[in-house]
Structure formats: structure tokens, C-alpha cells
Coordinates of C-alpha atoms and ligand atoms in Angstrom, one line a residue:
X264 CA -45.8 100.1 69.5
X265 CA -43.0 101.7 71.6
X266 CA -40.0 103.9 70.3
X267 CA -36.6 103.7 72.1
X268 CA -33.6 106.0 71.6
X269 CA -30.2 104.6 69.8
X270 CA -28.5 106.0 72.8
X271 CA -30.5 104.1 75.4
X272 CA -30.7 107.1 78.0
X273 CA -34.5 108.5 77.2
X274 CA -37.7 107.0 78.1
X275 CA -39.6 104.9 75.3
X276 CA -42.4 107.1 73.6
X277 CA -45.4 106.0 71.7
X278 CA -46.2 107.0 68.0
X279 CA -48.0 110.2 68.8
X280 CA -45.1 111.3 71.2
X281 CA -42.7 110.4 68.4
X282 CA -44.2 112.1 65.6
X283 CA -44.0 115.6 67.7
X284 CA -40.3 115.3 68.5
X285 CA -36.8 115.3 66.7
X286 CA -34.0 113.9 68.4
X287 CA -34.2 112.2 71.8
X288 CA -33.3 114.1 74.9
X289 CA -30.1 111.9 75.1
X290 CA -29.2 112.8 71.4
X291 CA -30.1 109.7 70.1
X292 CA -32.6 108.9 67.3
X293 CA -35.8 107.0 68.0
X294 CA -36.4 103.6 66.4
X295 CA -39.2 101.0 67.0
X296 CA -38.6 98.8 69.9
X297 CA -39.6 95.8 68.0
X298 CA -40.6 95.6 64.4
X299 CA -43.7 94.1 62.9
X300 CA -42.9 90.8 61.0
X301 CA -45.0 89.7 58.1
X302 CA -45.1 86.1 56.9
X303 CA -44.8 85.0 53.2
X304 CA -48.2 84.0 52.8
X305 CA -49.4 87.4 54.4
X306 CA -47.3 89.3 52.0
X307 CA -48.3 87.2 49.1
X308 CA -52.0 88.2 49.8
X309 CA -51.4 91.8 49.2
X310 CA -50.4 91.5 45.6
X311 CA -54.0 92.8 44.6
X312 CA -53.7 95.8 46.7
X313 CA -53.2 99.6 45.2
X314 CA -50.6 101.6 46.8
X315 CA -52.5 103.3 49.5
X316 CA -54.1 100.0 50.5
X317 CA -50.7 98.6 50.8
X318 CA -49.5 101.6 52.8
X319 CA -52.2 101.0 55.3
X320 CA -51.1 97.4 55.9
X321 CA -47.5 98.5 56.6
X322 CA -47.9 101.7 58.5
X323 CA -50.8 100.6 60.8
X324 CA -48.6 98.2 63.2
X325 CA -46.3 101.2 63.6
X326 CA -49.0 103.6 64.5
X327 CA -50.9 101.1 66.8
X328 CA -53.5 102.3 69.1
X329 CA -52.6 106.0 68.7
X330 CA -54.9 106.6 65.6
X331 CA -58.1 104.5 65.0
X332 CA -58.1 102.3 61.8
X333 CA -60.7 104.1 59.9
X334 CA -59.1 107.6 60.4
X335 CA -55.5 106.2 59.5
X336 CA -57.2 105.0 56.3
X337 CA -58.5 108.4 55.3
X338 CA -55.2 110.0 56.2
X339 CA -53.3 107.6 54.0
X340 CA -55.9 107.6 51.1
X341 CA -55.5 111.5 51.1
X342 CA -51.7 111.2 51.4
X343 CA -51.3 110.2 47.7
X344 CA -54.0 112.4 46.0
X345 CA -51.5 114.8 44.5
X346 CA -49.3 112.3 43.1
X347 CA -49.6 112.5 39.2
X348 CA -49.3 108.8 38.5
X349 CA -52.1 106.6 39.1
X350 CA -49.6 103.7 40.3
X351 CA -48.2 106.5 42.6
X352 CA -44.9 104.7 42.4
X353 CA -44.4 103.2 38.9
X354 CA -41.8 101.0 37.5
X355 CA -39.8 101.6 34.4
X356 CA -37.8 99.0 32.8
X357 CA -34.3 99.8 31.3
X358 CA -33.0 96.2 30.6
X359 CA -33.5 92.7 31.2
X360 CA -34.2 92.4 35.0
X361 CA -33.3 96.2 35.3
X362 CA -35.9 98.6 36.5
X363 CA -36.2 102.1 37.9
X364 CA -38.8 102.9 40.6
X365 CA -40.2 106.4 39.8
X366 CA -40.4 108.2 43.2
X367 CA -40.8 111.7 41.8
X368 CA -44.4 111.6 40.9
X369 CA -45.4 113.7 43.9
X370 CA -46.1 117.7 44.0
X371 CA -42.3 118.9 44.4
X372 CA -40.8 116.1 42.0
X373 CA -38.6 114.1 44.5
X374 CA -39.3 111.2 46.6
X375 CA -39.2 113.2 50.0
X376 CA -43.0 113.8 49.0
X377 CA -43.6 110.1 50.0
X378 CA -42.6 111.0 53.7
X379 CA -43.9 114.7 53.9
X380 CA -47.1 114.2 52.5
X381 CA -47.9 111.7 55.0
X382 CA -46.0 113.4 57.8
X383 CA -48.2 116.7 57.4
X384 CA -51.4 115.0 57.4
X385 CA -50.3 112.9 60.7
X386 CA -49.2 115.8 62.4
X387 CA -52.4 118.0 61.4
X388 CA -54.6 115.2 62.8
X389 CA -52.9 114.7 66.0
X390 CA -52.5 118.2 66.9
X391 CA -56.4 118.8 65.9
X392 CA -57.2 116.2 68.5
X393 CA -54.9 117.6 71.0
X394 CA -55.9 121.2 70.4
X395 CA -52.4 122.1 70.0
X396 CA -50.4 124.1 68.0
X397 CA -46.8 123.6 66.9
X398 CA -44.0 125.3 64.9
X399 CA -41.8 123.5 62.3
X400 CA -38.4 124.8 61.6
X401 CA -36.2 123.3 59.0
X402 CA -33.2 124.0 56.8
X403 CA -33.2 123.2 53.1
X404 CA -30.5 123.0 50.4
X405 CA -33.5 122.2 48.0
X406 CA -35.6 119.3 48.1
X407 CA -36.6 119.0 51.9
X408 CA -37.8 122.4 52.3
X409 CA -40.2 122.3 49.2
X410 CA -41.6 118.7 50.2
X411 CA -42.1 120.2 53.7
X412 CA -44.0 123.1 52.6
X413 CA -46.3 121.0 50.3
X414 CA -46.8 118.6 52.9
X415 CA -48.1 121.1 55.6
X416 CA -49.7 124.0 53.7
X417 CA -53.0 123.1 54.6
X418 CA -52.3 122.4 58.3
X419 CA -54.0 125.1 60.6
X420 CA -52.1 124.0 63.4
X421 CA -48.5 124.3 62.2
X422 CA -46.7 127.4 61.4
X423 CA -43.7 126.2 59.2
X424 CA -40.4 128.4 58.9
X425 CA -38.0 126.9 56.1
X426 CA -34.3 128.4 56.0
X427 CA -32.7 128.3 52.6
X428 CA -29.2 129.9 51.8
X429 CA -29.9 133.0 49.9
X430 CA -29.2 132.5 46.2
X431 CA -27.9 129.2 46.5
X432 CA -30.9 126.9 45.6
X433 CA -31.8 126.2 41.9
X434 CA -34.6 128.5 40.6
X435 CA -37.0 125.3 40.5
X436 CA -36.2 124.5 44.0
X437 CA -36.7 128.2 45.3
X438 CA -40.1 128.6 43.3
X439 CA -41.4 125.4 44.7
X440 CA -41.2 127.0 48.1
X441 CA -41.9 130.5 47.7
X442 CA -44.9 130.4 45.4
X443 CA -46.8 128.6 48.1
X444 CA -48.6 131.6 49.5
X445 CA -50.4 130.0 52.6
X446 CA -50.5 132.3 55.7
X447 CA -48.5 129.8 57.9
X448 CA -45.7 129.2 55.3
X449 CA -42.7 131.3 56.0
X450 CA -39.5 131.0 53.6
X451 CA -36.6 132.6 55.1
X452 CA -33.5 133.3 52.7
X453 CA -30.7 133.6 54.9
X454 CA -27.7 135.5 53.9
X455 CA -25.2 132.5 54.2
X456 CA -24.6 129.2 53.1
X457 CA -26.5 125.8 53.9
X458 CA -24.4 125.1 56.8
X459 CA -25.2 128.3 58.3
X460 CA -29.0 127.6 58.0
X461 CA -28.7 124.2 59.5
X462 CA -26.4 125.4 62.6
X463 CA -29.4 127.8 63.3
X464 CA -31.9 125.1 63.1
X465 CA -29.7 123.1 65.4
X466 CA -29.3 125.9 67.8
X467 CA -33.0 126.5 68.0
X468 CA -33.6 123.0 69.0
X469 CA -31.0 123.2 71.8
X470 CA -32.6 126.4 73.2
X471 CA -36.2 126.9 72.5
X472 CA -36.5 129.9 74.6
X473 CA -37.3 132.1 71.8
X474 CA -40.9 130.5 71.3
X475 CA -44.0 131.4 72.8
X476 CA -44.7 129.1 75.9
X477 CA -47.6 127.0 74.4
X478 CA -45.5 126.1 71.1
X479 CA -43.5 122.8 70.6
X480 CA -40.8 122.6 68.1
X481 CA -41.1 119.9 65.5
X482 CA -38.5 118.3 63.2
X483 CA -39.1 117.8 59.5
X484 CA -35.6 116.5 58.6
X485 CA -35.3 112.9 57.9
X486 CA -34.4 112.0 61.6
X487 CA -38.4 112.1 62.1
X488 CA -39.1 108.3 62.4
X489 CA -42.7 109.1 60.6
X490 CA -40.8 109.9 57.4
X491 CA -38.8 106.4 57.3
X492 CA -42.1 104.7 58.1
X493 CA -43.5 106.1 55.1
X494 CA -40.5 105.0 52.9
X495 CA -40.8 101.5 53.7
X496 CA -43.9 101.2 51.7
X497 CA -42.5 101.4 48.2
X498 CA -40.0 98.8 48.9
X499 CA -43.1 96.3 49.1
X500 CA -45.0 97.8 46.4
X501 CA -41.9 97.4 44.0
X502 CA -41.3 93.9 45.0
X503 CA -44.9 92.9 44.6
X504 CA -45.1 94.3 41.4
X505 CA -42.1 92.2 40.1
X506 CA -43.2 88.5 41.5
X507 CA -42.4 89.2 45.1
X508 CA -42.5 88.0 47.7
X509 CA -41.8 84.3 46.1
X510 CA -39.0 86.2 43.9
X511 CA -36.4 88.3 45.8
X512 CA -35.5 91.7 44.3
X513 CA -32.4 93.7 45.0
X514 CA -32.7 97.7 45.5
X515 CA -30.0 100.3 44.6
X516 CA -30.6 103.6 46.3
X517 CA -29.0 107.1 45.9
X518 CA -28.1 108.0 49.4
X519 CA -27.2 110.9 51.5
X520 CA -28.6 111.0 55.1
X521 CA -29.2 107.1 54.9
X522 CA -33.2 107.6 55.4
X523 CA -34.2 106.0 52.4
X524 CA -31.9 102.9 52.4
X525 CA -32.6 102.5 56.0
X526 CA -36.2 102.0 55.2
X527 CA -35.0 99.4 52.9
X528 CA -33.3 97.5 55.6
X529 CA -36.6 97.6 57.6
X530 CA -38.6 96.2 54.9
X531 CA -36.4 93.3 54.8
X532 CA -36.3 92.7 58.4
X533 CA -40.3 92.9 58.4
X534 CA -40.2 89.9 56.1
X535 CA -39.8 91.1 52.5
X536 CA -37.2 88.9 50.7
X537 CA -34.5 91.2 49.4
X538 CA -31.4 89.9 47.9
X539 CA -29.1 93.0 48.0
X540 CA -29.3 96.5 49.1
X541 CA -26.7 98.8 47.2
X542 CA -25.9 102.2 48.9
X543 CA -24.9 104.4 46.2
X544 CA -23.2 107.7 47.1
X545 CA -21.5 110.4 45.1
X546 CA -17.9 111.7 46.0
X547 CA -19.2 112.4 49.5
X548 CA -18.4 109.0 50.2
X549 CA -18.3 108.6 54.1
X550 CA -20.9 105.6 53.8
X551 CA -19.1 103.9 51.1
X552 CA -15.8 103.9 52.8
X553 CA -17.5 103.0 56.1
X554 CA -19.3 100.2 54.6
X555 CA -16.5 98.7 52.5
X556 CA -13.6 99.5 54.8
X557 CA -14.4 100.7 58.0
X558 CA -13.3 104.1 57.3
X559 CA -15.6 106.2 59.1
X560 CA -13.6 109.5 59.1
X561 CA -15.1 112.8 58.1
X562 CA -13.9 114.5 54.9
X563 CA -14.6 118.2 53.8
X564 CA -17.9 118.8 51.8
X565 CA -17.7 118.4 47.9
X566 CA -20.3 120.1 46.0
X567 CA -21.3 117.9 43.1
X568 CA -24.1 117.5 40.4
X569 CA -26.3 115.8 42.9
X570 CA -26.6 118.2 45.7
X571 CA -29.2 116.5 47.6
X572 CA -26.5 113.9 48.3
X573 CA -23.8 116.3 49.5
X574 CA -23.3 115.3 53.0
X575 CA -20.3 115.0 55.4
X576 CA -22.1 113.0 58.0
X577 CA -25.5 111.0 57.4
X578 CA -27.8 111.6 60.2
X579 CA -29.6 108.4 60.1
X580 CA -26.6 106.3 60.0
X581 CA -26.9 106.0 63.6
X582 CA -30.0 103.8 63.5
X583 CA -28.3 101.2 61.4
X584 CA -25.2 101.3 63.7
X585 CA -27.6 100.7 66.8
X586 CA -28.5 97.3 65.2
X587 CA -24.9 96.6 64.3
X588 CA -23.8 97.1 67.9
X589 CA -26.6 94.8 68.9
X590 CA -28.6 97.8 70.2
X591 CA -26.3 98.8 72.8
X592 CA -27.3 102.4 73.5
X593 CA -24.1 103.1 75.5
X594 CA -21.6 101.8 73.1
X595 CA -23.5 104.2 70.5
X596 CA -23.6 107.0 72.8
X597 CA -20.0 106.7 73.5
X598 CA -19.2 106.0 69.7
X599 CA -21.1 108.9 68.3
X600 CA -19.7 111.2 71.0
X601 CA -16.0 110.6 70.2
X602 CA -16.8 110.8 66.3
X603 CA -17.4 114.2 67.0
X604 CA -14.0 115.1 67.8
X605 CA -11.7 112.4 66.7
X606 CA -11.3 109.5 64.1
X607 CA -13.0 106.4 65.2
X608 CA -13.6 103.0 63.6
X609 CA -16.4 100.7 64.4
X610 CA -15.9 97.4 66.5
X611 CA -14.9 94.2 64.3
X612 CA -18.5 92.6 64.9
X613 CA -20.2 95.7 64.1
X614 CA -18.2 96.5 60.9
X615 CA -18.9 92.8 59.9
X616 CA -22.6 92.9 60.2
X617 CA -22.6 96.3 58.5
X618 CA -20.4 94.9 55.7
X619 CA -22.7 91.9 55.5
X620 CA -25.9 94.2 55.2
X621 CA -25.1 96.3 52.1
X622 CA -22.8 96.9 49.2
X623 CA -21.8 100.3 48.2
X624 CA -20.3 102.1 45.6
X625 CA -19.2 105.8 44.7
X626 CA -19.9 107.6 41.4
X627 CA -18.1 110.8 40.7
X628 CA -19.7 113.8 38.5
X629 CA -18.0 112.6 35.0
X630 CA -19.7 108.9 35.8
X631 CA -23.0 110.3 36.7
X632 CA -23.2 112.4 33.4
X633 CA -22.0 109.3 31.4
X634 CA -24.6 107.2 33.0
X635 CA -27.2 109.9 32.1
X636 CA -26.1 110.0 28.5
X637 CA -25.8 106.2 28.2
X638 CA -29.3 105.6 29.4
X639 CA -30.9 108.3 27.2
X640 CA -29.1 106.9 24.2
X641 CA -30.2 103.4 24.7
X642 CA -33.6 103.9 26.2
X643 CA -34.6 107.5 25.4
X644 CA -35.1 107.8 29.1
X645 CA -33.7 111.0 31.1
X646 CA -32.3 110.2 34.7
X647 CA -31.7 112.7 37.0
X648 CA -28.3 112.9 38.4
X649 CA -29.3 111.4 41.7
X650 CA -31.0 108.4 40.3
X651 CA -28.3 108.1 37.7
X652 CA -25.7 107.3 40.7
X653 CA -28.0 104.8 41.7
X654 CA -28.3 103.0 38.3
X655 CA -24.5 103.2 37.9
X656 CA -23.9 101.4 41.3
X657 CA -26.2 98.9 40.5
X658 CA -24.7 98.1 37.3
X659 CA -20.9 97.9 38.8
X660 CA -22.1 95.9 42.1
X661 CA -25.0 93.7 41.4
X662 CA -24.6 90.2 42.4
X663 CA -27.1 88.4 40.2
X664 CA -28.5 89.1 36.9
X665 CA -31.4 86.6 37.7
X666 CA -32.7 88.9 40.4
X667 CA -34.6 92.0 39.4
X668 CA -32.4 95.1 40.2
X669 CA -34.5 98.1 41.1
X670 CA -33.0 101.7 41.3
X671 CA -34.8 104.1 43.2
X672 CA -35.5 107.3 41.1
X673 CA -35.2 110.0 43.6
X674 CA -35.9 113.0 41.5
X675 CA -37.5 114.3 38.3
X676 CA -34.8 115.4 35.8
X677 CA -36.3 118.8 35.4
X678 CA -35.0 119.7 39.0
X679 CA -31.5 119.2 37.9
X680 CA -31.2 120.9 34.4
X681 CA -27.4 121.5 34.8
X682 CA -26.4 117.9 34.9
X683 CA -28.7 116.9 32.1
X684 CA -27.5 119.6 30.0
X685 CA -23.8 118.6 30.7
X686 CA -24.9 115.0 29.5
X687 CA -25.4 116.7 26.1
X688 CA -29.1 116.9 26.3
X689 CA -29.8 119.7 23.7
X690 CA -32.2 121.7 25.9
X691 CA -33.5 121.9 29.5
X692 CA -35.9 119.3 30.4
X693 CA -39.1 120.0 30.5
X694 CA -41.2 120.5 33.8
X695 CA -44.5 118.2 34.0
X696 CA -47.4 119.9 32.5
X697 CA -49.0 120.7 35.8
X698 CA -46.2 122.9 37.0
X699 CA -46.1 125.1 33.8
X700 CA -46.9 128.3 35.7
X701 CA -44.2 127.8 38.2
X702 CA -42.0 130.4 36.5
X703 CA -44.7 133.1 36.7
X704 CA -46.4 132.5 40.0
X705 CA -46.0 135.1 42.6
X706 CA -43.5 134.5 45.0
X707 CA -43.1 135.2 49.1
X708 CA -39.9 135.2 50.6
X709 CA -38.1 137.2 53.4
X710 CA -34.3 138.0 53.2
X711 CA -32.9 137.9 56.5
X712 CA -29.0 138.4 57.7
X713 CA -27.0 135.6 58.7
X714 CA -27.9 136.1 62.5
X715 CA -29.8 133.8 64.6
X716 CA -31.3 136.8 66.9
X717 CA -32.8 138.0 63.3
X718 CA -34.4 134.8 62.5
X719 CA -35.8 134.2 66.2
X720 CA -37.2 137.9 66.0
X721 CA -39.0 137.2 62.6
X722 CA -40.3 133.9 63.6
X723 CA -42.0 135.5 66.9
X724 CA -43.5 138.1 64.7
X725 CA -45.0 135.5 62.4
X726 CA -46.2 132.5 64.8
X727 CA -49.9 132.6 64.6
X728 CA -51.9 133.4 67.8
Ligands
LIG101 C1 -32.9 113.7 49.8 C2 -32.4 113.0 48.6 C3 -31.6 112.0 48.4 C4 -30.7 111.2 49.5 O1 -31.8 110.5 50.5 P1 -31.7 110.0 52.1 O2 -32.8 109.4 52.4 O3 -31.1 111.5 52.6 O4 -30.6 109.1 51.8 C5 -31.3 111.4 47.4 N1 -32.1 111.8 46.0 C6 -32.8 113.0 46.0 C7 -33.4 113.6 44.9 C8 -33.0 113.8 47.4 O5 -33.7 114.6 47.5

């Protein structure tokens, strides 16, 4: 399997190479040159597989020759050991043909564990074989950082530096990062906001001269292809649990950077019968505006009750645009360059194809709270604010009540107590039992000025030899 850049100007890479990079040198994102396709019979034959057996079937063609099958099997089996629910991704029923897929059973209580538990293990395997060490640097407003740290904490060949804005992540989110005391894990609280953190990471990828010569810098944000790949699996798993592939299903996906919903689009291209894919956004709604109205104009960031979806621009959107522009890398390069500095619209044909692939809906904070309240009242089931946006969008724009509608529940409600309390819940939602020591565990974090040279100096002093 080869991976090509969405801007068409970089050489194709194999899986191992794509695993160890971030953006392509031409500024594009890597995508598979061709997708594996599964027949209905083949998918139907997987109904009896458990989650990790199914994951192997779906992931193997993307990895190809790069990892021998037995080793890949072992990596995948290990990926889900820290998920608390034996089904890994259990379904919960809310109403007739209305379901929630719980993707928050992993160690950090958000769906990002699916991608990062696998990514950390894949990286460690490949690095061990190459006798190579790398540095991971990432910025987080909460969920990504903790999932990356949990995914990489055992990896001897990775030094990981996660920047978060000082005093601007929730206590649960901070403690999920700072209580992991492994020597290769470094939490940097930057005296600035999330954008400052992200700019520092971007600048570091653009000029890597601060690193020791033998180190490569690896991205763990959702532009990393392996993260997307890991997320395709649960679309198949949910469908197979509800009568697929004979019976088509629909998905509603709380969306920020477009990684999760893009994995659903790929599942459908690989042969899974999906009747409808709904992009659910909060009031940071560039995706909804673009999909419904070809309005691809940046607005200022709004802080909402669903902070993991607070984005101005979705980094993975370029991957779907690449397909909507019939994989014309030059057109994408031109569009994305102009998008930086001016208002752009998609071509008529690209817009038509995007609009045909997805439905979309925006849910504001008031409606998010109402949905949490409503579902709790009817089902005694507590949604987190991100998942509530998915459920509400599904209720507003679903096309058929005969097709099972599955909303991806992306986080556990205990991660976002503010929204849950606003919905009238009488006390803070409880953390799962295994995390009961989170608030008393020892923390380790370094607070650093909003100054890139200070951050680089710190990293240099702490990169292992
Ligand atoms: C990251 C995140 C999202 C958004 O996912 P994307 O792949 O960026 O679209 C939604 N909900 C939660 C809880 C998240 O952590």
C-alpha cells in the first residue's frame, strides 16, 4: 500500500514511512493511493469476530508488507487491553432504531484512545526494529494530549512533549496527563493559550534545527494517517452488531478536525453499506456551512461547552476535498493556499459531491444542555456535551426511521462536568471506579513562559540519550 499527498507534489510513501511523519513536504496530508475494498460476503463473514479480530481484518491491508501478520496481530490484541468494557465499543439503545456507540471506554475516557493506543504500539514496534528514537511533540486543549501520553507511556524509543495552556484545561484533563510519571513523558504548561501552544508545535515542525541530529519529530495530531486507520474499525463493528452489512446503518459524528467522520467515509468506500453520514458541529460551524451552503469562510473561534470541537479550520477536511476534486493535487494546493489569505468557495462539482456525501447540522450550547437533560430524563443515560451534539443532530436531520441511527459517543460525561451540571444534574458525574485515585495521585508538570526558545531549551535538556 502506497500513500500519496493531497497536494500531489511529494513522493509516495509506504506505511512505515507515513507512520513516522506528519504533513507531507508539499504541505498536503497523506492518504492511501487506493483503498482496500471488501465484498458483502466477506464483511458478512466477520459477524462472529470480536473487536480486535475485526480490527486486524481492516487494518492489515493498510499496513501491507510493512509488519508481518503475526506481529501485527499481537500489536492489535494489545491495543485494546486497557479498555474497560469487554466489547471495547459497546452500543447503548436510546429509542427505536436509535443507538449510541460508546467510544469512551479507553484509559482517558475519550474516543482518541482508539487511535492513540494503536499508534503508540505501532511506533514502538517500528522504532525498535529500526534501532531509532524519535521525539513526539504535540499541543492539546485536553483530550489529545492525555490519549497520546497514555498511548506512548511504555514506549522506550519515544520522548514525548505535550504542551497545554497553563490553567486552561480542566482538572480531569490535566491530571490525566500529569499523573503519568514515566521518564519519557514531559508535560509543559505554557503560559499562553491553546493557539500559542499549537503555533509552537507548528514552528518546531517547520524548523527542526533545535533537535539532536539523530532524532526525527513525529506528529500525534489527527493528521497522522495511522490514527484515521484505527478509527475505521468501529464503524464496521457497530454495523455488524446491528445486522450489517445486509442492513444499512447511519452514523452521526460529533466533529471538530474531521478525523472521525472521515474514517466513516472511508468505511463506506471500503464496502460498508452506510445510508447517511451526519457531520454534527457546535457553533464553530465552518463544516456545516461548507457542506450545506458552500460557505468555506473562517470565523473567529467561539468557546463552547464542547471544547474538543472548538476549531476554526478542520485539519483533516483537506482529505475529503481531495476526493471531491477528483484527486487533483494541484487544485487542492491552489485552493488551500488561497484559503490562508482570502475567502474561497469550492468549485461547483466539488461542492455537489461534498454535499452528496454528508448531511450536517449545528447545535449551540443551549440545545446541547437541553439534549443532555432530555436524554437523561427519558433514558437515565448521561451524555457528555460532544455526544449530545451528535444525538441532537441525528434527531434533526435523519432521513429514515427504518435505518438504525448510531451516534458516536466520543467522551465520558465525567470529563465535562460543567455542561452536565448546567443540564441540572445534581452533582458532578462520577469518574469510573478505576480512576478514583486521579485526584490524589502525584503530578509532574513544568511551567514555561510563552517563548519558543525556552520550550526548545527544555526539550533539549530532557531528550533521552
Ligand atoms: C477530538 C474530539 C472530537 C472531534 O473529533 P475530530 O476527529 O477532530 O472531528 C469530538 N469529541 C471529543 C470528545 C473529542 O475529544
